[in-house]
Short mmCIF file of C-alpha atoms in Angstrom, two decimals:
data_model
loop_
_atom_site.label_atom_id
_atom_site.label_comp_id
_atom_site.label_asym_id
_atom_site.label_seq_id
_atom_site.Cartn_x
_atom_site.Cartn_y
_atom_site.Cartn_z
CA MET A 16 27.37 64.68 36.48
CA LEU A 17 29.59 66.95 34.40
CA ALA A 18 31.81 65.95 31.36
CA LYS A 19 33.80 68.45 29.11
CA ILE A 20 35.32 67.28 25.95
CA LEU A 21 37.61 69.72 23.73
CA SER A 22 36.36 70.02 20.16
CA TYR A 23 37.29 72.44 17.48
CA ALA A 24 35.01 74.33 14.64
CA LEU A 25 36.18 76.55 11.79
CA ASP A 26 35.49 80.28 11.04
CA GLY A 27 36.63 80.34 7.07
CA LEU A 28 40.01 78.82 7.35
CA THR A 29 40.78 79.14 11.03
CA GLY A 30 39.77 77.04 13.49
CA TYR A 31 38.74 77.85 17.34
CA ALA A 32 38.61 75.78 20.23
CA VAL A 33 35.02 74.69 21.47
CA ASP A 34 34.44 72.98 24.84
CA VAL A 35 31.58 70.51 24.37
CA GLU A 36 30.24 70.45 27.95
CA ILE A 37 27.79 67.64 28.73
CA ASP A 38 25.60 67.74 32.29
CA ILE A 39 23.45 64.98 33.22
CA ASN A 40 21.04 65.10 36.16
CA SER A 41 17.71 63.26 37.36
CA GLY A 42 14.59 64.27 36.23
CA LEU A 43 12.30 63.83 33.23
CA PRO A 44 14.26 62.53 30.14
CA GLY A 45 15.43 65.10 27.68
CA TYR A 46 18.04 66.69 25.85
CA ASP A 47 18.79 70.37 25.22
CA MET A 48 21.79 71.86 23.37
CA VAL A 49 22.65 75.46 23.75
CA GLY A 50 25.63 77.70 22.52
CA LEU A 51 24.26 78.91 19.16
CA ALA A 52 24.30 75.72 17.23
CA SER A 53 23.04 75.36 13.67
CA THR A 54 20.26 73.33 13.00
CA ALA A 55 22.64 70.36 11.89
CA THR A 56 24.10 70.63 14.74
CA LYS A 57 21.07 70.26 16.96
CA GLU A 58 20.05 67.26 14.97
CA SER A 59 22.96 65.46 16.69
CA LYS A 60 20.51 64.45 19.18
CA GLU A 61 18.87 61.66 17.18
CA ARG A 62 22.33 60.38 15.80
CA VAL A 63 24.21 60.56 19.13
CA ARG A 64 21.28 58.50 20.57
CA SER A 65 21.14 55.79 18.08
CA ALA A 66 24.85 55.70 17.59
CA ILE A 67 25.44 55.13 21.42
CA LYS A 68 22.77 52.38 21.62
CA ASN A 69 23.87 50.89 18.11
CA SER A 70 27.24 50.46 19.75
CA GLY A 71 26.48 48.20 22.51
CA PHE A 72 26.32 51.23 25.33
CA GLN A 73 23.54 52.77 27.41
CA TYR A 74 21.71 56.08 26.46
CA PRO A 75 20.81 57.63 29.90
CA ALA A 76 17.03 57.86 30.57
CA LYS A 77 17.78 61.45 32.55
CA ARG A 78 17.77 65.07 31.64
CA ILE A 79 20.91 65.99 29.39
CA ILE A 80 22.27 69.69 28.60
CA VAL A 81 24.74 70.22 26.42
CA ASN A 82 26.65 73.25 25.99
CA LEU A 83 28.98 74.47 23.10
CA ALA A 84 31.21 77.16 24.39
CA PRO A 85 31.88 79.77 23.45
CA ALA A 86 28.45 80.45 23.64
CA ASP A 87 28.26 83.72 21.43
CA THR A 88 29.78 82.02 18.41
CA LYS A 89 27.77 80.27 15.75
CA LYS A 90 28.40 76.35 15.53
CA GLU A 91 28.23 74.95 12.12
CA GLY A 92 28.04 71.22 11.10
CA PRO A 93 27.81 67.71 12.42
CA THR A 94 31.46 67.91 13.76
CA PHE A 95 30.45 67.62 17.71
CA ASP A 96 28.55 64.21 17.13
CA LEU A 97 31.49 62.27 18.61
CA PRO A 98 32.36 64.58 21.37
CA VAL A 99 28.77 64.96 22.48
CA ALA A 100 28.44 61.25 22.56
CA LEU A 101 31.82 60.52 24.45
CA GLY A 102 30.35 63.20 26.85
CA ILE A 103 27.45 61.89 27.75
CA MET A 104 29.19 58.37 28.03
CA ALA A 105 32.01 59.87 30.45
CA ALA A 106 29.28 61.84 32.08
CA THR A 107 27.45 58.55 33.04
CA GLY A 108 30.42 56.58 33.83
CA GLN A 109 30.77 54.36 30.99
CA ILE A 110 34.42 55.56 30.05
CA GLU A 111 36.11 55.61 33.38
CA SER A 112 39.47 56.65 31.96
CA LYS A 113 40.05 60.71 31.71
CA ALA A 114 42.37 60.04 28.87
CA TYR A 115 39.76 61.99 26.65
CA LYS A 116 41.08 65.35 27.93
CA GLN A 117 44.32 64.99 26.10
CA TYR A 118 42.78 64.97 22.70
CA VAL A 119 40.88 67.34 20.48
CA ILE A 120 38.30 65.15 19.09
CA VAL A 121 36.04 65.82 16.01
CA GLY A 122 33.58 63.42 14.10
CA GLU A 123 30.36 62.91 12.62
CA LEU A 124 28.44 59.88 13.64
CA SER A 125 25.88 57.56 11.93
CA LEU A 126 23.16 56.14 13.39
CA ASP A 127 25.42 52.55 13.79
CA GLY A 128 28.05 54.38 15.05
CA GLU A 129 30.33 54.58 12.31
CA LEU A 130 32.59 57.84 11.95
CA ARG A 131 31.98 59.85 8.81
CA HIS A 132 34.20 62.05 6.97
CA VAL A 133 34.18 65.85 7.77
CA ASN A 134 35.27 68.59 6.10
CA GLY A 135 38.02 71.10 6.72
CA ILE A 136 39.76 68.82 8.58
CA MET A 137 43.29 70.04 7.34
CA PRO A 138 42.71 73.69 8.24
CA LEU A 139 41.35 72.56 11.75
CA LEU A 140 44.22 70.24 12.64
CA ILE A 141 46.71 73.22 11.74
CA SER A 142 44.95 75.60 13.65
CA ALA A 143 44.65 73.44 16.68
CA MET A 144 48.33 72.77 16.09
CA GLN A 145 49.15 76.36 16.10
CA ALA A 146 47.31 77.11 19.38
CA GLY A 147 49.54 74.10 21.40
CA HIS A 148 47.36 70.57 20.93
CA ARG A 149 49.45 67.83 19.55
CA LYS A 150 46.85 64.72 19.94
CA PHE A 151 43.56 64.54 18.11
CA ILE A 152 41.02 61.73 17.35
CA ILE A 153 39.34 61.90 13.67
CA PRO A 154 37.15 59.74 11.58
CA ALA A 155 39.26 57.52 9.62
CA ALA A 156 37.96 58.77 6.21
CA ASN A 157 40.38 62.05 7.03
CA ALA A 158 43.24 60.07 7.83
CA ARG A 159 45.13 60.88 4.42
CA GLU A 160 44.41 64.40 4.62
CA ALA A 161 45.56 64.57 8.10
CA SER A 162 48.94 62.59 7.43
CA PHE A 163 50.34 65.60 5.65
CA ILE A 164 50.71 67.63 8.80
CA GLU A 165 53.71 66.78 10.79
CA GLY A 166 54.34 67.33 14.24
CA ILE A 167 51.16 66.09 15.96
CA ASP A 168 49.77 62.54 16.66
CA VAL A 169 46.33 61.94 14.75
CA TYR A 170 44.29 58.75 15.65
CA ALA A 171 41.75 58.20 12.74
CA LEU A 172 39.36 55.59 14.14
CA ASN A 173 36.31 53.57 12.36
CA ASN A 174 33.69 53.91 14.64
CA LEU A 175 32.41 54.87 18.40
CA ARG A 176 33.50 51.68 19.90
CA GLU A 177 37.08 51.73 18.77
CA VAL A 178 37.54 55.55 20.11
CA VAL A 179 35.78 54.28 23.44
CA GLU A 180 38.33 51.50 23.25
CA MET A 181 41.39 53.67 22.76
CA LEU A 182 40.68 56.09 25.79
CA SER A 183 39.96 52.86 27.80
CA GLY A 184 43.63 51.77 26.97
CA VAL A 185 43.84 49.64 23.61
CA VAL A 186 46.49 50.78 21.81
CA PHE A 187 46.02 51.98 18.16
CA GLU A 188 48.46 52.98 15.39
CA LYS A 189 48.48 56.85 15.08
CA VAL A 190 48.37 58.11 11.24
CA PRO A 191 51.68 57.91 9.75
CA THR A 192 53.38 60.94 8.39
CA SER A 193 53.20 61.31 4.63
CA THR A 194 55.21 63.72 2.21
CA TYR A 195 53.95 65.79 -0.45
CA GLU A 196 56.66 64.26 -3.06
CA SER A 197 54.69 60.78 -2.54
CA ALA A 198 51.39 62.45 -3.42
CA CYS A 199 52.49 64.25 -6.65
CA VAL A 200 52.43 62.39 -9.80
CA SER A 201 52.74 63.20 -13.41
CA HIS A 202 50.35 65.31 -14.56
CA GLY A 203 48.26 64.46 -17.48
CA TYR A 204 46.26 67.04 -18.39
CA GLY A 205 44.91 65.98 -21.77
CA VAL A 206 46.18 69.08 -23.86
CA ASP A 207 49.35 70.56 -24.81
CA PHE A 208 50.48 74.06 -26.53
CA ALA A 209 51.99 71.46 -29.26
CA ASP A 210 48.52 70.71 -30.07
CA VAL A 211 47.39 74.45 -30.95
CA LYS A 212 47.68 75.22 -34.52
CA GLY A 213 48.90 78.82 -35.53
CA GLN A 214 48.12 81.52 -33.06
CA SER A 215 51.66 82.29 -32.45
CA VAL A 216 50.86 85.64 -31.08
CA ALA A 217 48.47 84.10 -28.42
CA LYS A 218 50.76 81.50 -27.24
CA ARG A 219 53.34 84.35 -26.90
CA ALA A 220 50.93 86.38 -25.02
CA LEU A 221 50.02 83.47 -22.71
CA GLU A 222 53.67 82.82 -22.09
CA ILE A 223 54.09 86.29 -20.61
CA ALA A 224 51.03 85.99 -18.66
CA VAL A 225 52.08 82.65 -16.84
CA ALA A 226 55.97 83.68 -16.17
CA GLY A 227 54.70 87.14 -14.52
CA GLY A 228 51.31 86.03 -13.04
CA HIS A 229 48.96 88.25 -15.27
CA ASN A 230 45.38 88.44 -16.13
CA ALA A 231 44.77 87.93 -19.91
CA LEU A 232 41.77 88.13 -22.02
CA MET A 233 41.63 86.58 -25.42
CA ILE A 234 38.95 88.21 -28.27
CA GLY A 235 37.80 86.44 -31.16
CA PRO A 236 35.53 84.68 -33.11
CA PRO A 237 33.93 81.44 -32.59
CA GLY A 238 36.11 78.50 -33.30
CA ALA A 239 39.18 80.39 -33.28
CA GLY A 240 40.57 78.28 -30.33
CA LYS A 241 40.35 80.43 -27.32
CA THR A 242 39.11 77.96 -25.15
CA MET A 243 41.65 75.18 -26.10
CA LEU A 244 44.44 77.98 -25.42
CA ALA A 245 43.05 78.63 -21.87
CA LYS A 246 43.06 74.96 -21.37
CA CYS A 247 46.37 74.76 -21.82
CA VAL A 248 47.49 77.41 -19.35
CA PRO A 249 47.93 75.10 -16.55
CA THR A 250 50.15 73.04 -18.35
CA ILE A 251 52.97 75.60 -18.43
CA MET A 252 52.58 76.82 -14.80
CA PRO A 253 55.00 76.07 -12.30
CA GLU A 254 54.36 73.01 -10.02
CA MET A 255 52.93 73.97 -6.75
CA THR A 256 55.04 74.14 -3.65
CA PHE A 257 54.06 72.49 -0.65
CA GLU A 258 53.20 75.70 0.87
CA GLU A 259 50.81 76.43 -1.97
CA ALA A 260 49.41 72.96 -1.81
CA VAL A 261 48.57 73.23 1.76
CA GLU A 262 46.66 76.78 1.11
CA VAL A 263 44.60 75.50 -1.68
CA THR A 264 43.71 71.97 0.24
CA LYS A 265 42.68 74.11 2.98
CA ILE A 266 40.07 75.90 0.80
CA HIS A 267 38.95 72.74 -1.20
CA SER A 268 38.41 70.64 2.02
CA VAL A 269 36.44 73.57 3.53
CA ALA A 270 34.10 73.55 0.42
CA GLY A 271 33.87 69.90 0.40
CA ILE A 272 35.66 69.08 -2.84
CA LEU A 273 38.79 67.49 -1.76
CA ASP A 274 39.48 63.89 -2.94
CA SER A 275 39.77 62.19 0.36
CA ASP A 276 41.78 59.40 -1.09
CA VAL A 277 44.29 61.74 -2.00
CA GLY A 278 44.24 64.35 0.82
CA ILE A 279 46.17 67.03 -0.73
CA VAL A 280 45.49 69.14 -3.86
CA THR A 281 48.92 68.80 -5.85
CA THR A 282 47.81 69.89 -9.30
CA ARG A 283 47.09 73.76 -9.98
CA PRO A 284 43.09 74.40 -9.75
CA PHE A 285 41.59 75.20 -13.31
CA ARG A 286 37.86 76.44 -12.53
CA THR A 287 35.63 77.24 -15.30
CA PRO A 288 32.30 78.62 -13.48
CA HIS A 289 29.15 78.83 -15.69
CA HIS A 290 28.34 82.48 -17.34
CA THR A 291 24.48 82.12 -15.22
CA THR A 292 26.70 81.67 -12.04
CA THR A 293 25.46 83.97 -9.01
CA VAL A 294 27.66 86.33 -7.03
CA PRO A 295 27.81 84.26 -4.05
CA ALA A 296 28.75 81.37 -6.02
CA LEU A 297 31.62 83.24 -7.74
CA ILE A 298 32.85 85.28 -4.87
CA GLY A 299 31.98 83.25 -1.76
CA GLY A 300 29.12 83.84 0.61
CA GLY A 301 25.66 81.88 1.59
CA ALA A 302 24.34 81.29 5.01
CA LYS A 303 27.76 79.69 5.90
CA ALA A 304 30.16 82.14 4.31
CA ARG A 305 31.42 79.24 2.02
CA PRO A 306 34.78 80.07 -0.27
CA GLY A 307 33.56 80.90 -3.98
CA GLU A 308 35.30 80.11 -7.53
CA VAL A 309 37.91 82.81 -6.84
CA SER A 310 39.00 81.26 -3.78
CA LEU A 311 38.59 77.78 -5.18
CA ALA A 312 41.02 78.88 -7.91
CA ASN A 313 43.64 80.00 -5.54
CA HIS A 314 47.21 79.77 -6.95
CA GLY A 315 45.22 78.34 -9.99
CA VAL A 316 43.39 79.81 -13.32
CA LEU A 317 39.83 81.51 -13.22
CA PHE A 318 38.66 80.75 -16.55
CA LEU A 319 35.74 82.68 -17.79
CA ASP A 320 34.21 81.74 -21.20
CA GLU A 321 32.28 84.34 -22.99
CA MET A 322 32.87 87.13 -20.42
CA PRO A 323 29.86 89.43 -21.47
CA GLU A 324 27.43 86.53 -20.99
CA TYR A 325 28.12 86.65 -17.15
CA SER A 326 26.15 89.32 -15.09
CA ARG A 327 27.31 92.77 -14.82
CA HIS A 328 27.27 92.57 -10.82
CA ALA A 329 29.01 89.26 -10.98
CA LEU A 330 31.90 90.72 -12.78
CA GLU A 331 32.28 93.59 -10.75
CA THR A 332 32.70 91.83 -7.71
CA LEU A 333 36.07 90.58 -9.35
CA ARG A 334 37.40 94.17 -8.98
CA GLN A 335 38.38 93.55 -5.61
CA PRO A 336 40.13 90.02 -5.72
CA LEU A 337 42.04 91.03 -8.55
CA GLU A 338 43.34 93.82 -6.92
CA ASP A 339 44.21 92.47 -3.33
CA ARG A 340 44.31 88.79 -4.21
CA LYS A 341 41.95 88.06 -1.28
CA VAL A 342 38.22 88.67 -0.87
CA THR A 343 36.28 89.13 2.45
CA VAL A 344 32.76 87.42 2.89
CA ALA A 345 30.79 89.76 5.08
CA ARG A 346 27.43 88.28 6.78
CA VAL A 347 25.42 89.26 9.46
CA GLN A 348 26.72 86.62 11.81
CA GLN A 349 30.15 85.87 10.33
CA THR A 350 32.81 87.72 8.62
CA THR A 351 35.36 85.51 6.83
CA GLU A 352 38.77 86.33 4.55
CA TYR A 353 39.84 83.90 1.99
CA PRO A 354 42.63 83.89 -0.01
CA ALA A 355 41.88 84.45 -4.04
CA ASN A 356 45.56 84.71 -5.82
CA PHE A 357 44.49 83.43 -9.19
CA MET A 358 45.30 84.23 -12.67
CA LEU A 359 42.21 85.26 -14.52
CA ILE A 360 41.83 83.98 -17.97
CA ALA A 361 38.87 85.03 -19.81
CA SER A 362 37.53 84.94 -23.42
CA MET A 363 34.72 86.61 -25.43
CA ASN A 364 33.55 87.23 -28.96
CA PRO A 365 34.32 90.84 -30.40
CA CYS A 366 30.46 91.35 -31.27
CA PRO A 367 27.08 89.25 -30.72
CA CYS A 368 27.69 87.52 -34.03
CA GLY A 369 31.44 87.04 -33.35
CA ASN A 370 32.87 88.12 -36.87
CA TYR A 371 33.97 91.83 -36.16
CA GLY A 372 37.45 92.36 -37.01
CA SER A 373 37.69 88.69 -38.46
CA LYS A 374 39.66 88.39 -41.73
CA ASN A 375 37.79 85.84 -43.42
CA GLN A 376 34.26 86.24 -41.93
CA ILE A 377 31.56 89.00 -42.42
CA CYS A 378 29.98 91.07 -39.45
CA ARG A 379 26.28 91.86 -39.59
CA CYS A 380 26.48 93.56 -36.10
CA THR A 381 25.57 97.59 -36.09
CA PRO A 382 28.18 99.72 -34.38
CA SER A 383 25.82 100.45 -31.66
CA GLN A 384 24.99 96.66 -30.94
CA ILE A 385 28.87 96.20 -31.18
CA HIS A 386 29.48 99.02 -28.53
CA ASN A 387 26.82 97.53 -26.08
CA TYR A 388 28.14 94.02 -26.12
CA VAL A 389 31.66 95.06 -25.44
CA SER A 390 30.56 97.71 -22.88
CA LYS A 391 29.36 95.02 -20.46
CA LEU A 392 33.10 94.68 -19.56
CA SER A 393 33.71 98.38 -17.53
CA GLY A 394 36.63 100.23 -17.82
CA PRO A 395 37.90 99.49 -14.43
CA LEU A 396 37.55 96.19 -15.22
CA MET A 397 39.25 95.86 -18.11
CA ASP A 398 42.04 98.06 -16.47
CA ARG A 399 42.64 95.17 -14.26
CA ILE A 400 43.48 92.62 -17.10
CA ASP A 401 47.17 93.06 -18.11
CA LEU A 402 47.06 91.51 -21.72
CA GLN A 403 44.20 91.73 -24.18
CA ILE A 404 44.97 89.06 -26.91
CA GLU A 405 43.33 89.10 -30.45
CA VAL A 406 42.95 85.81 -31.78
CA ASP A 407 41.43 85.32 -35.28
CA ASN A 408 40.40 82.01 -37.16
CA ILE A 409 43.31 79.91 -38.56
CA SER A 410 43.56 78.97 -42.23
CA TYR A 411 43.08 75.40 -43.72
CA ASP A 412 46.62 74.85 -44.48
CA GLU A 413 47.67 75.95 -40.91
CA LEU A 414 45.07 73.60 -39.55
CA ARG A 415 45.90 70.30 -41.59
CA PHE A 416 49.32 70.76 -42.31
CA GLN A 417 51.39 72.93 -40.50
CA LYS A 418 53.85 71.25 -38.17
CA SER A 419 53.55 70.92 -34.41
CA GLY A 420 54.87 73.83 -32.38
CA GLU A 421 56.76 73.98 -28.93
CA THR A 422 55.29 71.58 -26.25
CA SER A 423 54.04 72.67 -23.30
CA ALA A 424 57.17 71.41 -21.45
CA GLN A 425 59.46 73.52 -23.64
CA ILE A 426 57.53 76.68 -22.50
CA LYS A 427 57.28 75.52 -18.99
CA GLU A 428 61.04 75.50 -18.69
CA ARG A 429 61.14 79.06 -19.76
CA VAL A 430 58.52 79.72 -17.61
CA ASN A 431 60.27 78.23 -14.46
CA ARG A 432 63.41 80.06 -15.36
CA VAL A 433 61.47 83.44 -15.41
CA ARG A 434 59.72 82.65 -12.23
CA ALA A 435 63.32 82.10 -10.43
CA VAL A 436 64.57 85.36 -11.41
CA GLN A 437 61.31 86.76 -9.94
CA ARG A 438 61.68 84.97 -6.81
CA LYS A 439 65.36 86.13 -6.38
CA ARG A 440 64.55 89.73 -7.13
CA PHE A 441 61.40 89.89 -4.63
CA GLU A 442 62.86 87.62 -1.88
CA LYS A 443 63.14 90.37 0.55
CA ASP A 444 59.53 92.23 -0.74
CA GLY A 445 57.21 89.44 0.29
CA ILE A 446 55.96 88.90 -3.10
CA LEU A 447 56.46 85.97 -6.05
CA THR A 448 55.63 87.61 -9.28
CA ASN A 449 55.77 90.80 -11.36
CA ALA A 450 52.40 91.15 -11.45
CA GLU A 451 51.90 91.44 -7.59
CA MET A 452 54.32 94.58 -7.65
CA GLY A 453 53.12 97.40 -5.78
CA ALA A 454 54.43 101.07 -5.97
CA LYS A 455 57.47 100.75 -4.13
CA GLU A 456 58.51 97.62 -6.10
CA LEU A 457 57.75 99.56 -9.29
CA ASN A 458 59.91 102.24 -8.60
CA LYS A 459 62.85 100.01 -7.89
CA TYR A 460 62.62 97.26 -10.52
CA CYS A 461 60.77 99.29 -13.39
CA VAL A 462 63.14 101.82 -13.95
CA ILE A 463 63.08 102.88 -17.50
CA ASP A 464 65.14 105.25 -19.58
CA LYS A 465 64.24 108.54 -21.70
CA ASP A 466 62.95 106.51 -24.90
CA CYS A 467 61.05 104.14 -22.91
CA GLU A 468 59.51 107.00 -20.96
CA ARG A 469 58.80 109.06 -24.50
CA LEU A 470 56.89 105.87 -25.65
CA LEU A 471 54.94 105.37 -22.58
CA GLN A 472 54.00 108.80 -22.61
CA LYS A 473 52.75 108.57 -26.08
CA ALA A 474 50.72 105.36 -25.18
CA PHE A 475 49.38 107.06 -22.21
CA GLU A 476 47.96 110.20 -24.00
CA LYS A 477 46.58 108.38 -27.34
CA LEU A 478 45.04 105.24 -25.78
CA ASN A 479 43.77 107.48 -23.03
CA LEU A 480 45.14 105.26 -20.38
CA SER A 481 44.48 105.27 -16.58
CA ALA A 482 47.11 105.65 -14.03
CA ARG A 483 46.27 101.45 -13.20
CA GLY A 484 46.54 100.81 -17.17
CA THR A 485 49.70 102.49 -17.22
CA THR A 486 51.45 100.74 -14.37
CA ARG A 487 50.24 97.21 -15.62
CA ILE A 488 52.38 98.08 -19.12
CA LEU A 489 55.27 98.19 -16.90
CA LYS A 490 54.76 95.18 -15.08
CA VAL A 491 54.16 93.47 -18.47
CA ALA A 492 57.50 95.08 -19.80
CA ARG A 493 59.39 94.00 -16.69
CA THR A 494 58.12 90.33 -17.24
CA ILE A 495 58.91 90.82 -21.14
CA ALA A 496 62.40 91.68 -20.41
CA ASP A 497 62.93 88.63 -18.05
CA ILE A 498 61.94 86.36 -20.76
CA GLU A 499 64.40 88.05 -22.85
CA GLY A 500 67.20 88.06 -20.16
CA SER A 501 67.35 91.60 -19.87
CA GLU A 502 68.07 93.31 -16.58
CA ASN A 503 66.73 96.58 -17.96
CA ILE A 504 63.22 97.50 -19.44
CA LEU A 505 63.91 98.50 -23.23
CA PRO A 506 61.78 100.48 -25.46
CA ALA A 507 60.92 96.90 -27.50
CA HIS A 508 59.76 95.62 -24.22
CA ILE A 509 57.33 98.67 -23.40
CA GLY A 510 56.47 98.57 -26.94
CA GLU A 511 55.44 95.02 -26.99
CA ALA A 512 53.64 95.20 -23.50
CA ILE A 513 51.70 98.41 -24.97
CA GLN A 514 50.29 96.12 -27.80
CA TYR A 515 48.63 93.88 -25.22
CA ARG A 516 46.52 97.01 -23.79
CA GLY A 517 44.98 98.37 -27.02
CA LEU A 518 42.19 96.44 -27.51
CA ASP A 519 39.54 97.46 -25.03
CA ARG A 520 40.14 101.28 -26.73
CA LYS A 521 39.40 99.62 -30.19
CA TYR A 522 36.28 98.09 -29.34
CA HIS A 523 34.98 101.00 -27.14
#
């Protein structure tokens, strides 16, 4: 007999339908799976056999052929365990009802028939819903994640027996819908800008960076507070919208790092990969084309501490996602696109010993050593970093006796106001921040007078700026003007933006 169960699989963040077809014939007992299944998928044979038997049902001593259609698409993971088991039982008459035809069914089975958590349930359900499907059977461990999707009926069950009972007419409650507001809690980051003593220039620059969505690089000696400043950045970023939270959750779910008890990401990501990280780990890839750190940091911060210590190849791969805000992972069998709309916050020492340019420390590095160290960051990469901030050690009096400065909450209020201005400005342009402006938006929103033009031209010539570096100055100046509440970009705004572009020339 033949049975067909509808399931779903993922290609990146996009789901596609998979027909799980089971044909059972007389003959020598056997089990064959076709349809370009991965090793983990083919291993379902033993899991399914044990799950059916240990759930109190009969496993047929016949020839079983399982086809996963479409046959030319690679099938990954154990998510087809449940539909295969149900198909075998339907084909052998152990499930008399045809109710399974109404559902999209996914789930991994344990040997005792329990349903295990599967990765990527949110993007899978959203894709299936967009294709017109409305009823789903999934593992109970994925219930919380699925509850944030409105307009569908989801049944999150514990084991194979419960699934069979439901398909045979037993009534089970569907997963109740959760609201995003109910998942949001007050965020305790453990750090605050009020805890950072001194560094008023760096605080101002980071406020500009967050307000306009710009990338920033802090250069200074060890112990100056660069890492602490970077950790404070998420505390002044606007709260994530529901749409942003869903996009981030989809990526984290596919990567298998989502907290299943919460079911949705409500805080902006802050990713800090080690400097030994590989290119696939940073950008994405591997055999399964999984998302990398640039995608896991989507709508959040990617912090690269001691940036020159990363491999040159890894750093150069950041150029495309920094420009396009997405990354394409191409493999022989699969090409996947992931969003990578992150803020890059990086730090570095000015030289191998770390003391070059310090007001109270002596640098013992030779000019060639300094040049070679800083040259690990290429010109094209530095061009994509809008603000280059010089951070120096603070004095003892500043450390011990200076009063606390503005809190993150106070700075965040200004950031939210500036972001609201940008949302209104770009509501018809399809972007959200000044950093995302293209040539059309620059010509429209960054008109400058003759005094600003002369100042920008002088910077272009003296600092030997590229065209990209010049447009980045305009974007930062637009953000500074927004912070100051100015409709027009003034020479003071251009001048401050230029001050954040000179460090790469100083050290090169």
